[in-house]
PDB file of C-alpha atoms and ligand atoms in Angstrom:
ATOM      1  CA  MET A   8      -0.152   6.356  -7.900  1.00  0.00           C
ATOM      2  CA  ILE A   9      -3.601   6.242  -5.762  1.00  0.00           C
ATOM      3  CA  ILE A  10      -5.158   3.097  -6.192  1.00  0.00           C
ATOM      4  CA  GLU A  11      -9.058   2.363  -4.900  1.00  0.00           C
ATOM      5  CA  ALA A  12     -11.412   0.033  -4.532  1.00  0.00           C
ATOM      6  CA  GLU A  13     -14.605   1.561  -4.371  1.00  0.00           C
ATOM      7  CA  ASN A  14     -17.495  -1.360  -3.523  1.00  0.00           C
ATOM      8  CA  ILE A  15     -16.009  -4.466  -5.299  1.00  0.00           C
ATOM      9  CA  SER A  16     -17.975  -7.586  -5.033  1.00  0.00           C
ATOM     10  CA  LYS A  17     -17.069 -10.541  -6.890  1.00  0.00           C
ATOM     11  CA  LEU A  18     -19.227 -13.268  -7.502  1.00  0.00           C
ATOM     12  CA  TYR A  19     -18.704 -16.975  -8.821  1.00  0.00           C
ATOM     13  CA  GLY A  20     -21.757 -19.183 -10.284  1.00  0.00           C
ATOM     14  CA  SER A  21     -25.362 -18.846  -9.758  1.00  0.00           C
ATOM     15  CA  ASP A  22     -28.060 -19.929  -7.802  1.00  0.00           C
ATOM     16  CA  GLU A  23     -27.512 -22.444  -5.406  1.00  0.00           C
ATOM     17  CA  ASN A  24     -23.548 -22.797  -6.495  1.00  0.00           C
ATOM     18  CA  LYS A  25     -23.308 -18.724  -5.786  1.00  0.00           C
ATOM     19  CA  VAL A  26     -20.291 -17.826  -3.847  1.00  0.00           C
ATOM     20  CA  ILE A  27     -19.789 -14.546  -3.263  1.00  0.00           C
ATOM     21  CA  ALA A  28     -15.894 -14.743  -2.826  1.00  0.00           C
ATOM     22  CA  LEU A  29     -15.958 -10.397  -2.484  1.00  0.00           C
ATOM     23  CA  ASP A  30     -18.385  -8.558  -0.811  1.00  0.00           C
ATOM     24  CA  ARG A  31     -18.164  -4.520  -1.476  1.00  0.00           C
ATOM     25  CA  VAL A  32     -14.602  -4.169  -0.766  1.00  0.00           C
ATOM     26  CA  ASN A  33     -13.395  -0.636  -0.322  1.00  0.00           C
ATOM     27  CA  LEU A  34      -9.643   0.414  -0.435  1.00  0.00           C
ATOM     28  CA  LYS A  35      -7.594   3.561  -0.928  1.00  0.00           C
ATOM     29  CA  ILE A  36      -3.628   2.416  -1.281  1.00  0.00           C
ATOM     30  CA  ALA A  37      -1.234   5.148  -1.217  1.00  0.00           C
ATOM     31  CA  PRO A  38       2.190   5.625  -2.694  1.00  0.00           C
ATOM     32  CA  GLY A  39       4.428   4.117  -0.919  1.00  0.00           C
ATOM     33  CA  ASP A  40       2.208   1.686   1.472  1.00  0.00           C
ATOM     34  CA  PHE A  41       3.026  -1.058   2.387  1.00  0.00           C
ATOM     35  CA  ILE A  42       0.228  -3.806   3.038  1.00  0.00           C
ATOM     36  CA  SER A  43      -0.677  -7.428   3.901  1.00  0.00           C
ATOM     37  CA  ILE A  44      -3.810  -8.688   4.043  1.00  0.00           C
ATOM     38  CA  MET A  45      -4.899 -12.255   5.742  1.00  0.00           C
ATOM     39  CA  GLY A  46      -7.648 -14.911   6.298  1.00  0.00           C
ATOM     40  CA  PRO A  47      -8.351 -17.916   6.184  1.00  0.00           C
ATOM     41  CA  SER A  48      -8.495 -20.474   2.561  1.00  0.00           C
ATOM     42  CA  GLY A  49     -10.998 -19.416   0.948  1.00  0.00           C
ATOM     43  CA  SER A  50     -11.828 -16.316   2.493  1.00  0.00           C
ATOM     44  CA  GLY A  51     -11.075 -14.320  -0.874  1.00  0.00           C
ATOM     45  CA  LYS A  52      -7.738 -13.010  -0.810  1.00  0.00           C
ATOM     46  CA  SER A  53      -6.316 -14.241  -4.102  1.00  0.00           C
ATOM     47  CA  THR A  54      -9.283 -12.937  -5.690  1.00  0.00           C
ATOM     48  CA  LEU A  55      -9.041  -9.483  -4.102  1.00  0.00           C
ATOM     49  CA  LEU A  56      -5.267  -9.379  -4.776  1.00  0.00           C
ATOM     50  CA  HIS A  57      -6.075 -10.694  -9.025  1.00  0.00           C
ATOM     51  CA  ILE A  58      -8.842  -7.458  -9.110  1.00  0.00           C
ATOM     52  CA  LEU A  59      -6.979  -5.276  -7.677  1.00  0.00           C
ATOM     53  CA  SER A  60      -3.580  -6.126 -10.232  1.00  0.00           C
ATOM     54  CA  GLY A  61      -6.348  -5.718 -12.898  1.00  0.00           C
ATOM     55  CA  LEU A  62      -5.962  -9.816 -13.417  1.00  0.00           C
ATOM     56  CA  ASP A  63      -9.485 -10.514 -12.992  1.00  0.00           C
ATOM     57  CA  ARG A  64     -12.981  -8.367 -13.622  1.00  0.00           C
ATOM     58  CA  PRO A  65     -15.242  -7.740 -10.897  1.00  0.00           C
ATOM     59  CA  THR A  66     -18.637  -8.195 -10.772  1.00  0.00           C
ATOM     60  CA  THR A  67     -19.791  -4.826  -9.599  1.00  0.00           C
ATOM     61  CA  GLY A  68     -17.890  -1.956  -8.371  1.00  0.00           C
ATOM     62  CA  GLY A  69     -15.133  -0.183  -9.815  1.00  0.00           C
ATOM     63  CA  LEU A  70     -11.074  -0.055  -9.952  1.00  0.00           C
ATOM     64  CA  PHE A  71      -9.483   3.417 -10.428  1.00  0.00           C
ATOM     65  CA  TYR A  72      -5.691   4.145 -10.841  1.00  0.00           C
ATOM     66  CA  ASP A  73      -5.222   7.510 -10.372  1.00  0.00           C
ATOM     67  CA  GLY A  74      -8.606   8.065 -10.848  1.00  0.00           C
ATOM     68  CA  LYS A  75      -8.949   6.052 -14.391  1.00  0.00           C
ATOM     69  CA  GLU A  76     -11.227   2.864 -14.433  1.00  0.00           C
ATOM     70  CA  ILE A  77      -8.901   0.469 -15.584  1.00  0.00           C
ATOM     71  CA  TYR A  78     -11.547  -2.543 -16.059  1.00  0.00           C
ATOM     72  CA  SER A  79     -12.835   0.048 -19.061  1.00  0.00           C
ATOM     73  CA  PHE A  80     -10.303  -0.575 -20.622  1.00  0.00           C
ATOM     74  CA  GLY A  81      -9.601  -2.744 -23.930  1.00  0.00           C
ATOM     75  CA  ASP A  82      -8.112  -6.269 -23.971  1.00  0.00           C
ATOM     76  CA  ARG A  83      -4.837  -5.223 -24.997  1.00  0.00           C
ATOM     77  CA  GLU A  84      -4.646  -2.233 -23.105  1.00  0.00           C
ATOM     78  CA  LEU A  85      -5.551  -3.322 -19.874  1.00  0.00           C
ATOM     79  CA  SER A  86      -2.879  -5.893 -20.675  1.00  0.00           C
ATOM     80  CA  ALA A  87      -0.506  -3.648 -21.449  1.00  0.00           C
ATOM     81  CA  PHE A  88      -1.049  -1.506 -18.320  1.00  0.00           C
ATOM     82  CA  ARG A  89       0.037  -4.207 -16.230  1.00  0.00           C
ATOM     83  CA  ARG A  90       3.288  -5.024 -17.726  1.00  0.00           C
ATOM     84  CA  ARG A  91       4.184  -1.088 -17.038  1.00  0.00           C
ATOM     85  CA  LYS A  92       2.450  -0.045 -14.151  1.00  0.00           C
ATOM     86  CA  ILE A  93       2.359  -3.580 -11.924  1.00  0.00           C
ATOM     87  CA  GLY A  94       4.276  -6.062 -10.654  1.00  0.00           C
ATOM     88  CA  PHE A  95       2.913  -9.384  -9.248  1.00  0.00           C
ATOM     89  CA  VAL A  96       4.338 -12.149  -7.281  1.00  0.00           C
ATOM     90  CA  PHE A  97       2.775 -15.709  -7.695  1.00  0.00           C
ATOM     91  CA  GLN A  98       2.999 -18.451  -4.511  1.00  0.00           C
ATOM     92  CA  GLN A  99       3.697 -20.839  -7.325  1.00  0.00           C
ATOM     93  CA  PHE A 100       6.691 -18.451  -8.702  1.00  0.00           C
ATOM     94  CA  GLN A 101       4.766 -18.916 -12.881  1.00  0.00           C
ATOM     95  CA  LEU A 102       8.114 -18.716 -14.111  1.00  0.00           C
ATOM     96  CA  LEU A 103       8.456 -20.256 -18.220  1.00  0.00           C
ATOM     97  CA  PRO A 104      10.714 -23.201 -17.249  1.00  0.00           C
ATOM     98  CA  VAL A 105      11.876 -23.779 -21.124  1.00  0.00           C
ATOM     99  CA  LEU A 106      13.845 -19.600 -20.328  1.00  0.00           C
ATOM    100  CA  THR A 107      16.986 -18.640 -18.890  1.00  0.00           C
ATOM    101  CA  ALA A 108      15.694 -16.955 -15.021  1.00  0.00           C
ATOM    102  CA  LYS A 109      17.231 -13.941 -17.269  1.00  0.00           C
ATOM    103  CA  GLU A 110      14.645 -14.548 -20.083  1.00  0.00           C
ATOM    104  CA  ASN A 111      11.851 -15.208 -17.637  1.00  0.00           C
ATOM    105  CA  ILE A 112      13.160 -12.064 -16.151  1.00  0.00           C
ATOM    106  CA  MET A 113      13.355  -9.692 -19.605  1.00  0.00           C
ATOM    107  CA  MET A 114       9.603 -11.276 -20.428  1.00  0.00           C
ATOM    108  CA  PRO A 115       7.865  -8.076 -19.205  1.00  0.00           C
ATOM    109  CA  LEU A 116      10.130  -5.632 -21.248  1.00  0.00           C
ATOM    110  CA  LEU A 117      10.327  -8.222 -24.534  1.00  0.00           C
ATOM    111  CA  LEU A 118       6.884  -8.764 -24.946  1.00  0.00           C
ATOM    112  CA  ASP A 119       6.292  -4.334 -24.873  1.00  0.00           C
ATOM    113  CA  ARG A 120       9.611  -5.060 -27.135  1.00  0.00           C
ATOM    114  CA  LYS A 121      12.064  -2.795 -24.952  1.00  0.00           C
ATOM    115  CA  GLN A 122      15.472  -2.881 -24.138  1.00  0.00           C
ATOM    116  CA  PRO A 123      16.332  -4.337 -20.813  1.00  0.00           C
ATOM    117  CA  GLU A 124      18.072  -1.514 -19.014  1.00  0.00           C
ATOM    118  CA  GLU A 125      21.637  -3.396 -17.958  1.00  0.00           C
ATOM    119  CA  ALA A 126      22.490  -1.304 -15.214  1.00  0.00           C
ATOM    120  CA  TYR A 127      19.252  -2.030 -13.606  1.00  0.00           C
ATOM    121  CA  LEU A 128      19.026  -5.398 -13.999  1.00  0.00           C
ATOM    122  CA  ALA A 129      22.935  -5.642 -12.844  1.00  0.00           C
ATOM    123  CA  GLN A 130      21.386  -3.762  -9.922  1.00  0.00           C
ATOM    124  CA  LEU A 131      18.272  -5.228  -8.977  1.00  0.00           C
ATOM    125  CA  THR A 132      20.180  -9.273  -9.600  1.00  0.00           C
ATOM    126  CA  GLU A 133      22.460  -8.176  -7.128  1.00  0.00           C
ATOM    127  CA  LEU A 134      20.004  -6.672  -4.545  1.00  0.00           C
ATOM    128  CA  LEU A 135      18.505 -10.166  -5.186  1.00  0.00           C
ATOM    129  CA  GLY A 136      21.696 -12.147  -4.583  1.00  0.00           C
ATOM    130  CA  ILE A 137      20.755 -14.103  -8.362  1.00  0.00           C
ATOM    131  CA  SER A 138      23.711 -12.668 -10.088  1.00  0.00           C
ATOM    132  CA  ASP A 139      25.374 -15.725 -10.554  1.00  0.00           C
ATOM    133  CA  ARG A 140      22.025 -18.102 -11.380  1.00  0.00           C
ATOM    134  CA  LEU A 141      21.380 -15.687 -14.658  1.00  0.00           C
ATOM    135  CA  THR A 142      21.790 -18.330 -17.370  1.00  0.00           C
ATOM    136  CA  HIS A 143      20.078 -21.135 -15.471  1.00  0.00           C
ATOM    137  CA  LEU A 144      16.692 -23.071 -15.841  1.00  0.00           C
ATOM    138  CA  PRO A 145      14.121 -22.751 -13.293  1.00  0.00           C
ATOM    139  CA  HIS A 146      14.564 -26.760 -12.501  1.00  0.00           C
ATOM    140  CA  GLU A 147      18.416 -25.592 -12.120  1.00  0.00           C
ATOM    141  CA  LEU A 148      17.357 -23.574  -9.304  1.00  0.00           C
ATOM    142  CA  SER A 149      16.031 -23.840  -5.364  1.00  0.00           C
ATOM    143  CA  GLY A 150      12.873 -23.088  -4.380  1.00  0.00           C
ATOM    144  CA  GLY A 151      14.077 -19.625  -3.097  1.00  0.00           C
ATOM    145  CA  GLN A 152      15.878 -18.898  -5.703  1.00  0.00           C
ATOM    146  CA  GLN A 153      13.213 -19.186  -8.041  1.00  0.00           C
ATOM    147  CA  GLN A 154      11.363 -16.830  -6.146  1.00  0.00           C
ATOM    148  CA  ARG A 155      13.856 -14.261  -6.184  1.00  0.00           C
ATOM    149  CA  VAL A 156      14.079 -14.528  -9.918  1.00  0.00           C
ATOM    150  CA  ALA A 157      10.119 -13.973 -10.254  1.00  0.00           C
ATOM    151  CA  ILE A 158      10.544 -10.800  -8.266  1.00  0.00           C
ATOM    152  CA  ALA A 159      13.066  -9.473 -10.236  1.00  0.00           C
ATOM    153  CA  ARG A 160      10.665 -10.564 -12.873  1.00  0.00           C
ATOM    154  CA  ALA A 161       7.557  -7.941 -11.111  1.00  0.00           C
ATOM    155  CA  LEU A 162      10.229  -5.317 -11.026  1.00  0.00           C
ATOM    156  CA  ILE A 163      12.060  -5.482 -14.965  1.00  0.00           C
ATOM    157  CA  ALA A 164       9.153  -3.062 -15.736  1.00  0.00           C
ATOM    158  CA  GLU A 165      10.038  -0.599 -12.852  1.00  0.00           C
ATOM    159  CA  PRO A 166       6.529  -0.590 -11.997  1.00  0.00           C
ATOM    160  CA  ASP A 167       5.125   1.551  -9.127  1.00  0.00           C
ATOM    161  CA  ILE A 168       3.318  -1.321  -7.285  1.00  0.00           C
ATOM    162  CA  VAL A 169       4.239  -5.164  -6.062  1.00  0.00           C
ATOM    163  CA  PHE A 170       1.575  -7.495  -5.168  1.00  0.00           C
ATOM    164  CA  ALA A 171       2.644 -10.569  -3.793  1.00  0.00           C
ATOM    165  CA  ASP A 172       0.276 -13.205  -3.687  1.00  0.00           C
ATOM    166  CA  GLU A 173       1.706 -15.816  -0.882  1.00  0.00           C
ATOM    167  CA  PRO A 174       4.811 -15.314  -1.620  1.00  0.00           C
ATOM    168  CA  THR A 175       7.179 -17.278   0.620  1.00  0.00           C
ATOM    169  CA  GLY A 176       3.614 -20.283   0.863  1.00  0.00           C
ATOM    170  CA  ASN A 177       5.882 -22.266  -1.265  1.00  0.00           C
ATOM    171  CA  LEU A 178       9.446 -22.207   0.652  1.00  0.00           C
ATOM    172  CA  ASP A 179      10.626 -23.229   3.642  1.00  0.00           C
ATOM    173  CA  SER A 180      10.899 -20.320   6.399  1.00  0.00           C
ATOM    174  CA  LYS A 181      14.571 -19.922   6.173  1.00  0.00           C
ATOM    175  CA  SER A 182      14.355 -19.101   2.424  1.00  0.00           C
ATOM    176  CA  GLY A 183      11.185 -17.789   3.220  1.00  0.00           C
ATOM    177  CA  GLY A 184      12.584 -15.717   5.466  1.00  0.00           C
ATOM    178  CA  GLU A 185      15.458 -14.059   2.609  1.00  0.00           C
ATOM    179  CA  VAL A 186      12.425 -13.763   0.537  1.00  0.00           C
ATOM    180  CA  MET A 187      10.520 -11.228   2.827  1.00  0.00           C
ATOM    181  CA  GLU A 188      13.536  -9.208   3.926  1.00  0.00           C
ATOM    182  CA  LEU A 189      14.570  -8.514  -0.298  1.00  0.00           C
ATOM    183  CA  LEU A 190      10.580  -7.573  -0.517  1.00  0.00           C
ATOM    184  CA  LYS A 191      11.111  -4.972   2.135  1.00  0.00           C
ATOM    185  CA  SER A 192      14.208  -4.325   1.230  1.00  0.00           C
ATOM    186  CA  ILE A 193      13.656  -3.462  -2.258  1.00  0.00           C
ATOM    187  CA  ARG A 194      10.153  -1.933  -1.208  1.00  0.00           C
ATOM    188  CA  GLY A 195      12.744   0.066   0.940  1.00  0.00           C
ATOM    189  CA  LYS A 196      15.578   1.081  -1.693  1.00  0.00           C
ATOM    190  CA  LEU A 197      13.214   1.600  -4.874  1.00  0.00           C
ATOM    191  CA  GLY A 198      10.269   2.680  -3.245  1.00  0.00           C
ATOM    192  CA  LYS A 199       7.784   0.674  -4.401  1.00  0.00           C
ATOM    193  CA  THR A 200       3.712   0.203  -2.916  1.00  0.00           C
ATOM    194  CA  LEU A 201       3.601  -3.886  -1.706  1.00  0.00           C
ATOM    195  CA  VAL A 202       0.568  -5.394  -0.895  1.00  0.00           C
ATOM    196  CA  LEU A 203       1.566  -8.895   0.364  1.00  0.00           C
ATOM    197  CA  ILE A 204      -1.044 -11.904   1.244  1.00  0.00           C
ATOM    198  CA  THR A 205       0.248 -13.949   3.405  1.00  0.00           C
ATOM    199  CA  HIS A 206      -0.697 -16.758   6.212  1.00  0.00           C
ATOM    200  CA  ASP A 207       2.223 -15.419   8.469  1.00  0.00           C
ATOM    201  CA  HIS A 208       0.804 -13.368  11.554  1.00  0.00           C
ATOM    202  CA  ARG A 209       4.914 -11.844  11.553  1.00  0.00           C
ATOM    203  CA  ILE A 210       4.775 -11.294   8.239  1.00  0.00           C
ATOM    204  CA  ALA A 211       1.888  -9.378   8.162  1.00  0.00           C
ATOM    205  CA  ALA A 212       3.168  -7.529  11.513  1.00  0.00           C
ATOM    206  CA  MET A 213       5.748  -6.500   9.049  1.00  0.00           C
ATOM    207  CA  ALA A 214       3.110  -4.316   7.445  1.00  0.00           C
ATOM    208  CA  ASP A 215       2.306  -0.224   7.642  1.00  0.00           C
ATOM    209  CA  ARG A 216      -1.195  -1.526   7.150  1.00  0.00           C
ATOM    210  CA  GLN A 217      -3.194  -4.564   8.316  1.00  0.00           C
ATOM    211  CA  PHE A 218      -6.210  -5.983   6.814  1.00  0.00           C
ATOM    212  CA  SER A 219      -7.948  -9.070   6.923  1.00  0.00           C
ATOM    213  CA  ILE A 220     -10.636 -10.787   4.951  1.00  0.00           C
ATOM    214  CA  GLU A 221     -12.983 -13.164   5.941  1.00  0.00           C
ATOM    215  CA  ASP A 222     -16.312 -14.402   4.040  1.00  0.00           C
ATOM    216  CA  GLY A 223     -15.134 -11.932   1.202  1.00  0.00           C
ATOM    217  CA  ILE A 224     -15.434  -8.854   3.632  1.00  0.00           C
ATOM    218  CA  LEU A 225     -11.983  -7.208   4.153  1.00  0.00           C
ATOM    219  CA  SER A 226     -11.587  -4.624   6.821  1.00  0.00           C
ATOM    220  CA  GLU A 227      -8.392  -2.830   8.625  1.00  0.00           C
ATOM    221  CA  VAL A 228      -6.831  -3.868  11.954  1.00  0.00           C
ATOM    222  CA  THR A 229      -4.007  -0.970  12.088  1.00  0.00           C
ATOM    223  CA  ALA A 230      -5.864   2.472  13.373  1.00  0.00           C
ATOM    224  CA  ARG A 231      -5.295   4.705  10.889  1.00  0.00           C
TER     225      ARG A 231
HETATM  226  P1  LIG B  11      -8.134 -17.664  -0.829  1.00  0.00           P
HETATM  227  O1  LIG B  11      -6.985 -16.996  -1.717  1.00  0.00           O
HETATM  228  O2  LIG B  11      -8.330 -16.743   0.341  1.00  0.00           O
HETATM  229  O3  LIG B  11      -7.835 -18.911  -0.266  1.00  0.00           O
HETATM  230  P2  LIG B  11      -9.561 -17.219  -2.809  1.00  0.00           P
HETATM  231  O4  LIG B  11     -10.574 -15.938  -3.229  1.00  0.00           O
HETATM  232  O5  LIG B  11      -8.827 -18.139  -3.925  1.00  0.00           O
HETATM  233  O6  LIG B  11      -9.370 -17.519  -1.634  1.00  0.00           O
HETATM  234  O7  LIG B  11     -11.629 -17.799  -3.081  1.00  0.00           O
HETATM  235  C1  LIG B  11     -12.474 -17.130  -2.568  1.00  0.00           C
HETATM  236  C2  LIG B  11     -14.121 -18.260  -2.816  1.00  0.00           C
HETATM  237  O8  LIG B  11     -13.798 -18.190  -4.136  1.00  0.00           O
HETATM  238  C3  LIG B  11     -13.484 -19.500  -2.303  1.00  0.00           C
HETATM  239  O9  LIG B  11     -14.615 -19.852  -2.196  1.00  0.00           O
HETATM  240  C4  LIG B  11     -13.645 -20.102  -3.955  1.00  0.00           C
HETATM  241  O10 LIG B  11     -13.637 -21.317  -3.883  1.00  0.00           O
HETATM  242  C5  LIG B  11     -14.202 -19.097  -4.616  1.00  0.00           C
HETATM  243  N1  LIG B  11     -13.579 -19.180  -6.116  1.00  0.00           N
HETATM  244  C6  LIG B  11     -12.103 -18.779  -6.371  1.00  0.00           C
HETATM  245  N2  LIG B  11     -12.016 -18.611  -7.715  1.00  0.00           N
HETATM  246  C7  LIG B  11     -13.174 -19.453  -8.095  1.00  0.00           C
HETATM  247  C8  LIG B  11     -13.748 -19.659  -9.547  1.00  0.00           C
HETATM  248  N3  LIG B  11     -12.927 -19.678 -10.772  1.00  0.00           N
HETATM  249  N4  LIG B  11     -14.896 -20.154  -9.737  1.00  0.00           N
HETATM  250  C9  LIG B  11     -15.715 -20.517  -9.013  1.00  0.00           C
HETATM  251  N5  LIG B  11     -15.412 -20.245  -7.728  1.00  0.00           N
HETATM  252  C10 LIG B  11     -14.369 -19.852  -7.440  1.00  0.00           C
HETATM  253 MG1  LIG B  12      -4.952 -17.649  -2.425  1.00  0.00          MG
END
C-alpha cells in the first residue's frame, strides 16, 4: 500500500487562538518503509500521525491510500477501513480495563464480527512474549506487557501498516528497549510498514527514513 499525504495542514481555533498544528505536509510512504519522526513537544507529531492513520481529518490537503482519498469515505466506511488496514499503538496503551489481554487483542476483529485465527493469534502472542498472560486484566500486567498486548491488538487484523505514537514514552528504558526490539523484529518478520514517533535519538536512528518536525513543518533528515 502506498500512502501519500499531499499538502496537509491542520488548524485549531480561530483568530488570536489560531494554532497551525501542521503546515503543508507532503509525505510519501512506500510499502515496507520504516519511518521515524522526531520533534519537540507541541510540534505537531501526534496530529500528523492521527491524520496519516485516518483518526483525524486535515483542515486542508489530501490523504491517499493507493490513490484513494480516505477522508472522502463516510465515517463508518473510514472506521472499517482503519480497523482492517491500519494498526495504531498509543503511548498510553489505551487498553480497555475490564477486558482481558486476549479480549483486548481481539477487539478489532470482534467489531468486524470476524473469527480470530487461533494460529495467527498464537504466533503473535508468542512473538510478543505474552502467551501466558492472555487471561490477565491490564492492571495485572506491567507497562511493557500492556504495550505488547496493545501491539498484538494493532496487528491482529493483519494491517499493512502500523503507526506508533511514542510507544516507549511511558516505559522504563529496559521495557522500552524490549518493545522497540519487538516492533523492529515484527516489521522484519511480518513485513509491515512502520511509522514511529519518538523523543529518543537512538530509536529514531533505527529507522530507514528519519524525519523531523518543527512548528508543523515536516522535513526529511535522511538523504534520499
Ligand atoms: P506533539 O504530539 O508534537 O506534542 P500535537 O500534535 O499534540 O504535538 O499538537 C500540536 C499543536 O496543536 C500544539 O500546539 C497543540 O497545543 C495543538 N493542538 C493539538 N490538539 C489540539 C486540539 N484538539 N485543540 C487545539 N489545539 C490542539
Ligand atoms: Mg504527541
